[in-house]
Short mmCIF file of C-alpha atoms in Angstrom, two decimals:
data_model
loop_
_atom_site.label_atom_id
_atom_site.label_comp_id
_atom_site.label_asym_id
_atom_site.label_seq_id
_atom_site.Cartn_x
_atom_site.Cartn_y
_atom_site.Cartn_z
CA MET A 1 -10.93 18.04 24.67
CA ALA A 2 -10.22 18.00 20.66
CA GLN A 3 -12.03 14.45 20.12
CA GLU A 4 -14.53 15.08 17.32
CA THR A 5 -13.54 12.82 14.62
CA THR A 6 -14.09 14.86 11.51
CA PRO A 7 -12.77 18.71 11.09
CA ASP A 8 -13.92 20.10 13.86
CA ARG A 9 -13.72 23.46 12.07
CA LEU A 10 -16.84 25.78 11.22
CA ALA A 11 -17.14 24.94 7.66
CA PRO A 12 -19.41 26.83 4.66
CA PRO A 13 -22.73 24.87 3.73
CA ALA A 14 -20.99 22.18 0.80
CA GLY A 15 -20.06 23.71 -2.22
CA GLN A 16 -19.51 27.47 -1.11
CA PRO A 17 -16.15 29.14 -1.91
CA VAL A 18 -13.72 29.08 0.61
CA SER A 19 -11.54 32.35 0.64
CA ARG A 20 -9.85 33.86 3.10
CA ARG A 21 -13.11 36.81 3.08
CA SER A 22 -15.16 34.02 2.91
CA VAL A 23 -13.94 31.95 5.86
CA LEU A 24 -14.24 35.15 7.62
CA LYS A 25 -17.37 36.18 6.78
CA ILE A 26 -18.72 32.54 7.77
CA GLY A 27 -17.46 32.49 10.53
CA GLY A 28 -18.43 36.05 11.74
CA LEU A 29 -22.16 34.56 10.91
CA GLY A 30 -21.79 31.33 12.71
CA LEU A 31 -20.16 33.09 16.17
CA ALA A 32 -23.84 34.11 16.66
CA GLY A 33 -26.08 30.99 16.51
CA VAL A 34 -23.02 29.30 17.72
CA ALA A 35 -22.59 30.90 21.08
CA GLY A 36 -24.33 34.29 20.62
CA THR A 37 -22.36 36.45 22.88
CA SER A 38 -20.80 34.79 25.48
CA LEU A 39 -18.42 33.17 23.64
CA LEU A 40 -16.78 36.56 22.43
CA SER A 41 -17.22 37.83 26.16
CA SER A 42 -15.42 34.66 27.93
CA CYS A 43 -12.63 34.44 25.00
CA GLY A 44 -10.45 37.25 25.27
CA ARG A 45 -7.24 37.66 26.34
CA GLY A 46 -7.83 39.31 29.64
CA SER A 47 -6.88 42.26 31.26
CA ASP A 48 -3.94 39.80 33.04
CA PRO A 49 -0.75 39.77 31.29
CA HIS A 50 0.56 37.07 33.49
CA GLN A 51 -2.38 34.83 32.36
CA VAL A 52 -2.86 32.47 29.45
CA ILE A 53 -6.06 31.47 28.22
CA VAL A 54 -6.52 28.30 26.45
CA GLN A 55 -9.83 27.67 24.69
CA VAL A 56 -10.42 23.76 24.25
CA ALA A 57 -13.79 21.82 23.55
CA GLN A 58 -14.77 19.35 26.41
CA SER A 59 -14.78 16.13 25.86
CA PRO A 60 -17.33 14.43 24.69
CA THR A 61 -17.11 11.23 26.84
CA ALA A 62 -15.00 12.37 29.66
CA PRO A 63 -15.55 15.85 31.03
CA ALA A 64 -14.43 14.72 34.01
CA GLY A 65 -11.58 13.11 33.44
CA GLN A 66 -10.14 16.43 31.56
CA ARG A 67 -10.48 18.77 34.27
CA ARG A 68 -8.46 16.63 35.84
CA ILE A 69 -6.12 16.80 33.36
CA LEU A 70 -6.50 20.83 32.50
CA ASP A 71 -6.01 20.88 36.68
CA LEU A 72 -2.86 19.25 36.25
CA MET A 73 -1.74 20.95 33.75
CA ARG A 74 -2.45 24.68 35.30
CA ARG A 75 -1.04 23.59 39.24
CA LYS A 76 2.08 22.46 37.11
CA PHE A 77 1.76 26.21 35.64
CA GLU A 78 2.20 28.08 38.45
CA ALA A 79 3.94 26.13 39.98
CA ALA A 80 6.97 26.71 37.31
CA TYR A 81 6.01 30.34 36.78
CA PRO A 82 4.89 32.15 39.99
CA GLY A 83 2.20 35.25 39.42
CA ALA A 84 1.40 33.14 36.20
CA SER A 85 -2.02 31.45 36.12
CA ALA A 86 -3.42 29.07 33.75
CA LYS A 87 -7.42 30.01 32.47
CA PHE A 88 -9.30 27.26 30.19
CA ASN A 89 -11.97 28.10 28.73
CA VAL A 90 -14.13 24.99 27.80
CA VAL A 91 -17.14 25.20 25.45
CA THR A 92 -19.35 22.51 24.17
CA LEU A 93 -18.92 21.99 21.04
CA GLY A 94 -15.39 21.87 18.96
CA SER A 95 -16.89 24.33 16.82
CA ALA A 96 -17.28 26.48 18.85
CA VAL A 97 -13.18 26.85 19.24
CA THR A 98 -13.25 27.16 15.15
CA THR A 99 -15.61 29.83 15.46
CA SER A 100 -13.10 31.39 18.28
CA VAL A 101 -9.73 30.98 15.28
CA ILE A 102 -12.08 32.89 12.94
CA THR A 103 -13.53 35.58 15.17
CA ALA A 104 -9.59 35.96 16.54
CA ALA A 105 -8.68 36.97 12.72
CA THR A 106 -10.95 40.32 12.90
CA SER A 107 -11.04 41.08 16.45
CA ARG A 108 -7.15 40.39 16.94
CA ASP A 109 -7.81 39.42 20.12
CA GLY A 110 -9.30 35.95 21.62
CA PRO A 111 -7.36 33.15 23.25
CA ASP A 112 -3.60 33.01 23.69
CA ILE A 113 -3.72 28.98 22.81
CA PHE A 114 -6.63 27.17 20.60
CA GLU A 115 -6.38 23.17 21.16
CA VAL A 116 -8.03 21.73 18.14
CA SER A 117 -7.76 19.03 16.01
CA PRO A 118 -4.50 18.91 13.15
CA GLN A 119 -7.49 18.84 10.57
CA THR A 120 -8.55 22.61 11.53
CA LEU A 121 -4.81 24.16 11.62
CA PRO A 122 -4.86 25.02 7.50
CA THR A 123 -8.07 26.84 8.28
CA GLY A 124 -6.51 28.77 11.55
CA GLN A 125 -3.25 29.55 8.94
CA ALA A 126 -5.27 30.84 6.26
CA VAL A 127 -6.94 33.79 7.97
CA GLY A 128 -3.87 34.69 9.81
CA VAL A 129 -4.25 33.54 13.72
CA PHE A 130 -1.83 30.91 13.00
CA GLU A 131 1.97 31.22 12.56
CA VAL A 132 4.63 28.38 11.31
CA LEU A 133 6.69 28.12 14.92
CA SER A 134 10.45 29.21 15.18
CA ASP A 135 12.98 27.46 16.91
CA SER A 136 13.24 29.52 18.94
CA ASP A 137 9.35 28.69 19.67
CA TRP A 138 10.49 24.87 19.48
CA ALA A 139 13.62 24.90 21.75
CA ALA A 140 11.33 26.50 24.00
CA VAL A 141 8.46 22.88 24.15
CA GLY A 142 11.94 20.95 24.55
CA GLY A 143 12.72 20.39 20.52
CA LYS A 144 10.66 19.04 18.01
CA ASP A 145 12.49 15.88 18.61
CA ARG A 146 10.59 15.27 21.35
CA TYR A 147 7.65 14.23 19.03
CA LEU A 148 6.37 11.35 17.09
CA PRO A 149 8.12 12.32 13.26
CA SER A 150 3.78 11.58 12.22
CA ALA A 151 2.62 14.09 14.93
CA LEU A 152 4.78 16.50 13.65
CA ALA A 153 3.72 16.49 10.12
CA ALA A 154 0.00 17.10 11.30
CA CYS A 155 0.84 20.01 12.16
CA GLY A 156 1.73 22.00 8.64
CA ARG A 157 2.53 21.62 5.29
CA SER A 158 6.06 21.00 5.51
CA THR A 159 7.94 20.03 8.33
CA THR A 160 9.57 23.27 8.10
CA GLU A 161 6.06 25.28 8.11
CA LEU A 162 4.60 24.02 11.59
CA VAL A 163 1.63 25.79 13.13
CA ALA A 164 0.29 23.83 16.42
CA ILE A 165 2.35 21.45 18.91
CA PRO A 166 0.97 18.32 18.97
CA TYR A 167 -0.97 17.37 21.98
CA TYR A 168 -2.26 13.58 21.81
CA ALA A 169 -2.90 11.48 19.31
CA SER A 170 -6.68 9.64 18.15
CA THR A 171 -6.25 6.78 15.02
CA MET A 172 -8.60 4.23 13.10
CA ALA A 173 -8.12 0.97 13.82
CA MET A 174 -9.87 -2.81 13.28
CA TYR A 175 -11.79 -4.21 16.82
CA TYR A 176 -12.66 -7.65 16.22
CA ASN A 177 -14.26 -10.29 18.65
CA ARG A 178 -10.90 -12.99 18.97
CA LYS A 179 -13.85 -15.26 20.78
CA LYS A 180 -15.43 -15.33 17.49
CA PHE A 181 -13.05 -16.23 15.59
CA GLN A 182 -11.36 -18.57 17.68
CA GLU A 183 -14.49 -21.06 17.56
CA ALA A 184 -14.60 -20.85 13.74
CA GLY A 185 -11.00 -21.27 13.61
CA ILE A 186 -9.80 -18.06 12.42
CA THR A 187 -5.95 -17.51 14.02
CA ALA A 188 -5.69 -13.84 12.93
CA ALA A 189 -7.43 -10.38 12.30
CA PRO A 190 -7.82 -10.20 8.34
CA THR A 191 -4.70 -8.08 6.63
CA THR A 192 -5.80 -7.33 3.70
CA TRP A 193 -9.91 -6.40 2.14
CA THR A 194 -10.24 -9.46 0.62
CA ASP A 195 -9.85 -11.10 3.91
CA PHE A 196 -11.79 -9.26 5.61
CA VAL A 197 -14.28 -9.93 3.70
CA ASP A 198 -13.87 -13.49 3.30
CA VAL A 199 -14.12 -13.81 7.28
CA GLY A 200 -16.64 -11.41 7.49
CA ARG A 201 -18.78 -14.27 4.84
CA GLN A 202 -17.47 -17.07 7.44
CA LEU A 203 -19.19 -14.94 9.86
CA SER A 204 -21.84 -13.88 8.76
CA ALA A 205 -24.98 -16.28 8.22
CA PRO A 206 -27.62 -13.74 6.33
CA GLU A 207 -30.51 -16.14 6.26
CA GLN A 208 -30.39 -15.86 9.57
CA ASP A 209 -30.34 -12.21 10.13
CA ARG A 210 -26.62 -11.94 11.47
CA TYR A 211 -24.10 -10.47 10.61
CA ALA A 212 -19.98 -10.38 11.20
CA VAL A 213 -19.51 -6.40 10.37
CA GLY A 214 -20.74 -3.64 12.14
CA MET A 215 -20.88 0.12 9.79
CA GLY A 216 -22.24 3.62 11.58
CA ALA A 217 -22.99 4.57 8.19
CA ALA A 218 -25.24 6.73 8.94
CA GLU A 219 -23.04 9.06 11.36
CA ALA A 220 -21.87 12.47 9.48
CA SER A 221 -18.13 11.92 9.40
CA GLU A 222 -17.96 8.22 8.90
CA PRO A 223 -17.82 8.50 4.92
CA TRP A 224 -15.04 10.59 4.69
CA HIS A 225 -13.23 8.58 7.07
CA VAL A 226 -13.53 5.15 5.27
CA ILE A 227 -13.80 6.83 1.51
CA TRP A 228 -10.14 8.60 2.55
CA LEU A 229 -8.51 4.99 3.44
CA LEU A 230 -9.44 2.45 1.19
CA ALA A 231 -8.62 5.36 -1.57
CA ALA A 232 -5.55 5.79 -0.44
CA GLN A 233 -4.63 2.49 -0.82
CA LEU A 234 -5.51 2.43 -3.82
CA GLY A 235 -3.40 4.67 -4.56
CA GLY A 236 -5.85 7.76 -4.87
CA GLN A 237 -6.69 11.09 -2.77
CA LEU A 238 -9.70 13.12 -1.78
CA ILE A 239 -7.65 16.58 -2.79
CA SER A 240 -4.77 16.22 -4.40
CA PRO A 241 -1.50 16.73 -2.18
CA ASP A 242 -1.01 20.17 -3.50
CA GLY A 243 -3.82 21.09 -2.70
CA THR A 244 -5.17 22.56 -5.21
CA ARG A 245 -7.31 19.88 -7.31
CA SER A 246 -10.46 18.06 -5.90
CA GLN A 247 -10.29 14.36 -6.75
CA LEU A 248 -14.36 13.22 -5.56
CA ASN A 249 -14.72 11.84 -8.96
CA SER A 250 -11.44 9.64 -9.29
CA PRO A 251 -11.62 6.25 -10.13
CA GLU A 252 -10.15 5.83 -6.54
CA VAL A 253 -13.19 7.36 -5.34
CA PHE A 254 -15.59 5.69 -7.16
CA GLU A 255 -13.95 1.80 -6.44
CA ALA A 256 -13.39 2.51 -2.78
CA THR A 257 -17.35 4.12 -2.41
CA THR A 258 -18.75 1.02 -3.94
CA PHE A 259 -16.42 -1.20 -2.02
CA TRP A 260 -17.90 0.04 0.96
CA LEU A 261 -21.64 -0.02 -0.12
CA ASP A 262 -21.45 -3.72 -1.04
CA TRP A 263 -20.46 -5.14 2.44
CA ILE A 264 -24.34 -4.86 2.51
CA ALA A 265 -25.35 -4.55 -1.35
CA LYS A 266 -22.54 -7.68 -2.31
CA TYR A 267 -20.99 -9.00 0.06
CA ARG A 268 -23.68 -10.02 2.48
CA ILE A 269 -21.29 -9.10 5.27
CA ALA A 270 -22.96 -6.31 7.11
CA GLY A 271 -26.87 -5.83 7.41
CA LYS A 272 -29.33 -2.96 6.32
CA ARG A 273 -29.34 -2.12 9.14
CA ASP A 274 -26.45 -0.72 9.74
CA ALA A 275 -26.99 1.61 6.85
CA THR A 276 -28.58 3.89 9.35
CA ASN A 277 -26.73 2.86 12.63
CA VAL A 278 -24.40 6.01 13.92
CA SER A 279 -21.28 4.49 15.31
CA ALA A 280 -22.48 4.72 19.13
CA GLU A 281 -25.00 2.01 17.30
CA GLN A 282 -21.94 0.56 15.72
CA VAL A 283 -20.40 0.11 19.37
CA LYS A 284 -22.79 -0.75 21.14
CA GLN A 285 -23.34 -4.30 18.47
CA PHE A 286 -19.96 -4.99 19.50
CA THR A 287 -19.80 -4.99 22.62
CA SER A 288 -23.12 -6.85 22.81
CA GLY A 289 -22.01 -9.53 20.99
CA ARG A 290 -24.16 -9.20 17.75
CA THR A 291 -21.40 -8.71 15.70
CA ALA A 292 -17.94 -10.18 14.91
CA MET A 293 -15.68 -7.26 14.06
CA PHE A 294 -15.74 -3.32 12.58
CA ALA A 295 -13.10 -1.50 10.21
CA CYS A 296 -12.33 2.06 10.91
CA GLY A 297 -13.08 2.50 14.89
CA PHE A 298 -11.21 5.66 17.07
CA THR A 299 -9.21 5.08 20.08
CA GLN A 300 -12.43 6.43 22.00
CA ALA A 301 -14.18 3.01 21.54
CA ILE A 302 -12.00 1.58 23.72
CA SER A 303 -13.69 3.24 26.89
CA SER A 304 -16.39 1.63 25.50
CA MET A 305 -15.16 -1.98 26.07
CA ALA A 306 -14.84 -2.77 29.57
CA GLY A 307 -17.82 -4.10 31.35
CA THR A 308 -19.57 -5.72 28.71
CA SER A 309 -20.11 -9.09 27.59
CA VAL A 310 -16.63 -8.91 25.03
CA ALA A 311 -14.82 -7.32 27.52
CA GLY A 312 -12.52 -10.25 28.25
CA ASP A 313 -12.69 -11.30 23.70
CA TRP A 314 -12.39 -8.68 22.03
CA ALA A 315 -8.78 -7.29 20.29
CA LEU A 316 -7.68 -4.51 18.37
CA ALA A 317 -5.23 -4.78 14.60
CA GLY A 318 -4.28 -2.76 12.52
CA ASN A 319 -7.40 -1.75 9.12
CA PRO A 320 -6.21 -4.32 6.28
CA THR A 321 -3.92 -1.70 3.96
CA VAL A 322 -4.51 -4.45 0.76
CA PRO A 323 -7.60 -3.11 -1.56
CA TYR A 324 -9.59 -5.85 -2.32
CA GLY A 325 -8.84 -7.97 -4.95
CA ARG A 326 -5.76 -7.12 -5.47
CA PRO A 327 -2.71 -9.46 -3.92
CA ALA A 328 -0.46 -6.29 -2.95
CA LEU A 329 -0.13 -2.86 -2.82
CA PRO A 330 -0.52 -0.60 -5.89
CA ALA A 331 3.56 0.14 -6.78
CA GLY A 332 4.68 3.24 -5.28
CA THR A 333 1.49 3.32 -2.76
CA ARG A 334 2.57 2.13 1.41
CA PRO A 335 0.28 1.14 3.63
CA VAL A 336 -1.62 3.02 5.18
CA GLN A 337 -4.03 2.15 8.04
CA SER A 338 -5.50 5.80 9.21
CA TYR A 339 -4.96 9.53 9.32
CA PHE A 340 -3.43 10.69 11.90
CA GLY A 341 -6.40 12.48 14.57
CA GLY A 342 -6.70 13.87 18.28
CA ALA A 343 -5.59 17.46 19.09
CA THR A 344 -2.94 19.91 18.82
CA TRP A 345 -2.52 23.09 20.68
CA ALA A 346 -2.39 25.95 18.27
CA ILE A 347 -0.63 30.26 19.85
CA SER A 348 -2.06 32.46 19.19
CA LYS A 349 -0.09 35.09 16.17
CA TYR A 350 -2.67 37.76 18.82
CA SER A 351 -1.28 36.76 21.80
CA SER A 352 0.93 39.44 23.91
CA LYS A 353 1.94 36.26 25.97
CA ARG A 354 4.03 34.43 24.07
CA GLU A 355 6.80 33.68 26.34
CA LEU A 356 4.24 32.54 28.36
CA ALA A 357 1.89 30.37 26.80
CA LEU A 358 5.32 27.95 25.01
CA GLY A 359 6.00 27.32 28.39
CA LEU A 360 2.62 26.18 29.30
CA ALA A 361 2.74 23.66 25.77
CA ARG A 362 5.39 22.66 27.21
CA MET A 363 4.15 20.61 30.18
CA MET A 364 1.32 19.56 28.25
CA GLY A 365 4.33 17.37 26.42
CA ASP A 366 5.39 16.31 29.97
CA PRO A 367 5.16 12.38 31.27
CA ASP A 368 2.23 13.05 33.81
CA VAL A 369 0.19 15.05 31.29
CA GLN A 370 0.77 12.63 28.43
CA ARG A 371 -0.39 9.64 30.86
CA LEU A 372 -2.72 11.15 32.42
CA THR A 373 -4.61 12.59 28.76
CA TRP A 374 -3.95 8.24 27.95
CA GLN A 375 -6.05 7.47 31.40
CA GLU A 376 -8.57 9.76 31.32
CA VAL A 377 -9.57 10.35 27.52
CA GLY A 378 -7.85 8.16 25.77
CA GLY A 379 -5.43 10.16 23.94
CA LEU A 380 -2.01 8.59 22.92
CA PRO A 381 0.47 10.24 23.98
CA ILE A 382 3.12 12.00 21.31
CA THR A 383 6.34 12.66 23.15
CA THR A 384 9.21 9.62 23.35
CA GLU A 385 9.70 10.25 27.13
CA THR A 386 6.31 9.15 28.22
CA PHE A 387 6.97 6.27 26.12
CA THR A 388 9.98 5.58 28.54
CA ALA A 389 8.46 6.65 31.92
CA HIS A 390 5.13 4.78 30.83
CA PRO A 391 5.57 1.96 28.68
CA GLU A 392 2.00 0.39 29.02
CA THR A 393 0.83 3.77 27.09
CA ARG A 394 2.23 1.33 23.85
CA GLN A 395 2.09 -2.04 24.81
CA GLY A 396 -1.51 -4.40 24.74
CA VAL A 397 -3.81 -3.24 22.50
CA TRP A 398 -2.21 0.60 22.81
CA LYS A 399 0.84 -0.78 20.56
CA THR A 400 -1.57 -1.37 17.75
CA ILE A 401 -3.18 2.41 17.94
CA TYR A 402 0.74 3.40 18.95
CA ASP A 403 1.89 1.73 15.22
CA SER A 404 -1.26 3.44 13.46
CA ALA A 405 -0.30 6.79 14.56
CA THR A 406 3.53 6.29 14.03
CA ASN A 407 2.24 5.39 10.47
CA ALA A 408 -0.39 7.79 10.29
CA ALA A 409 -0.95 9.63 7.15
CA PRO A 410 -2.03 13.89 7.08
CA THR A 411 -5.09 15.16 6.10
CA PRO A 412 -4.38 17.75 3.17
CA TRP A 413 -3.60 20.82 4.27
CA SER A 414 -6.17 22.77 2.42
CA PRO A 415 -9.15 25.07 4.60
CA SER A 416 -11.33 23.49 1.98
CA PHE A 417 -11.16 19.97 3.20
CA ALA A 418 -13.83 20.67 5.77
CA GLN A 419 -16.08 20.71 2.92
CA VAL A 420 -15.03 17.11 2.11
CA SER A 421 -17.13 15.66 5.18
CA PRO A 422 -20.21 17.04 3.85
CA LEU A 423 -20.21 16.87 0.37
CA LEU A 424 -19.14 13.10 0.36
CA SER A 425 -21.62 12.16 3.66
CA THR A 426 -24.62 14.25 1.10
CA ALA A 427 -23.24 12.34 -2.05
CA VAL A 428 -23.27 8.77 -0.21
CA LYS A 429 -26.49 9.18 1.35
CA PRO A 430 -29.22 8.37 -1.25
CA SER A 431 -27.30 5.38 -1.36
CA PHE A 432 -27.45 4.07 2.17
CA ALA A 433 -31.01 4.90 1.90
CA GLU A 434 -31.62 2.84 -0.72
CA LEU A 435 -29.94 -0.48 0.62
CA ALA A 436 -31.35 0.46 4.07
CA ALA A 437 -34.89 0.08 1.91
CA GLY A 438 -33.70 -3.03 -0.51
CA GLY A 439 -30.36 -3.93 0.09
CA THR A 440 -29.47 -2.67 -3.14
CA TYR A 441 -28.05 0.66 -4.74
CA ASP A 442 -27.69 2.35 -8.34
CA PRO A 443 -23.95 2.95 -8.82
CA GLY A 444 -25.15 5.25 -11.81
CA ALA A 445 -26.49 7.64 -9.36
CA LEU A 446 -23.65 7.24 -7.14
CA LYS A 447 -21.16 8.53 -9.40
CA ALA A 448 -23.25 11.68 -10.80
CA ARG A 449 -23.33 12.20 -7.28
CA LEU A 450 -20.13 12.41 -6.30
CA VAL A 451 -19.36 14.40 -10.07
CA THR A 452 -21.54 17.23 -8.21
CA ALA A 453 -19.01 16.46 -5.56
CA ASN A 454 -16.77 17.22 -7.16
CA GLN A 455 -17.43 20.50 -8.68
CA ALA A 456 -18.88 21.68 -5.87
CA LEU A 457 -15.13 20.66 -3.99
CA THR A 458 -13.40 22.33 -6.98
CA THR A 459 -15.38 26.07 -6.77
CA ALA A 460 -14.32 26.03 -3.34
CA LEU A 461 -10.18 25.18 -4.19
CA GLU A 462 -10.51 27.73 -6.35
CA SER A 463 -11.97 30.52 -4.55
CA GLU A 464 -8.93 29.42 -1.76
CA ARG A 465 -6.32 30.16 -4.33
CA ARG A 466 -8.16 34.25 -5.65
#
């Protein structure tokens, strides 16, 4: 299951150009390093003309549950198509799936279907493995009307250029401790970042080393998640909407980044230890009652709440949408609480079993499969008939996830988007190291590193166009 919360493609080193040629080259080099020759031997379409092969990444949190989901799909498919079979190649790393996509571009072989995150799709299309689905393709999987519009929007450069079929959604939300809020007389979750800071200050006591907000700043993917969200709410982007210009040094990105760092440095609602925390530590702080809230948490954290000290006290809310110090969103800016993450199924251009592959993809959207995916790995369903058949999948805390998913924004459609995560991580890492050591950071040095990151991403985007 593509549960990664960062682009799961094999990215070139930060700043390296991403032309079609360089993507293929890097994919070939990365194959030996990631999976060796065994990946090549296991990913081919095979000699059985009636067997559909799907390559997926192993669920990091629920591998046994994932096996139950895949077994259900296999049984449904083989009952509907006598004489045909479905085989799921499960690999340990999400990057190995992407490596296989890139390898397929040179070998013209490989699995019939790739399960990848929406953020990986531009790479697959750029190397020629994923192609735009036709009207007849969509009819074969139940029609576009079957799927949430935001899920479709994440599957292509535009709604007329969709290259994959949505499987499930994973989005960001804010986790908070209702009991701590109620004890402090706070009646609702913050909806603006000003309120977020005010609540954080009310629930923090820095002199007692008690902080309300948890952070996972050392998680490699966390910088782009948070900075993307905060910059988008300010009206900015990391890459221009047309996918041609880097904007990592924009005023909006700088303001977003410094606001995040200032949770520790200026507002003191998070502690210095948060500068070195990864996401698992952030969740553990919350479930042990040491913090009262954390923003930009993903769907998969829900499964961590059961059996903890906060099991009956936690709740979900959408991330605040109004920037700090603003009375309202900037003119023309829509409220954004999350990007659209999760998993999609993309059928290889080189599959000789397209009709069977489409039949299996249709079953992937059936209510029984969608509900089991929700139950086992925490993936929000994305087909409308599932919500009718199983209303519990968008009730309670899942109503927040559903609302976040239906309003989620797609990320830029560019193979170079793979570089955003390592570039931003490199830019902010020294600032967090300063915070961990002394509680302050140098904004001027941060701005210079964002300029450097912007230059590297600009080079990559220019290479794309060549």
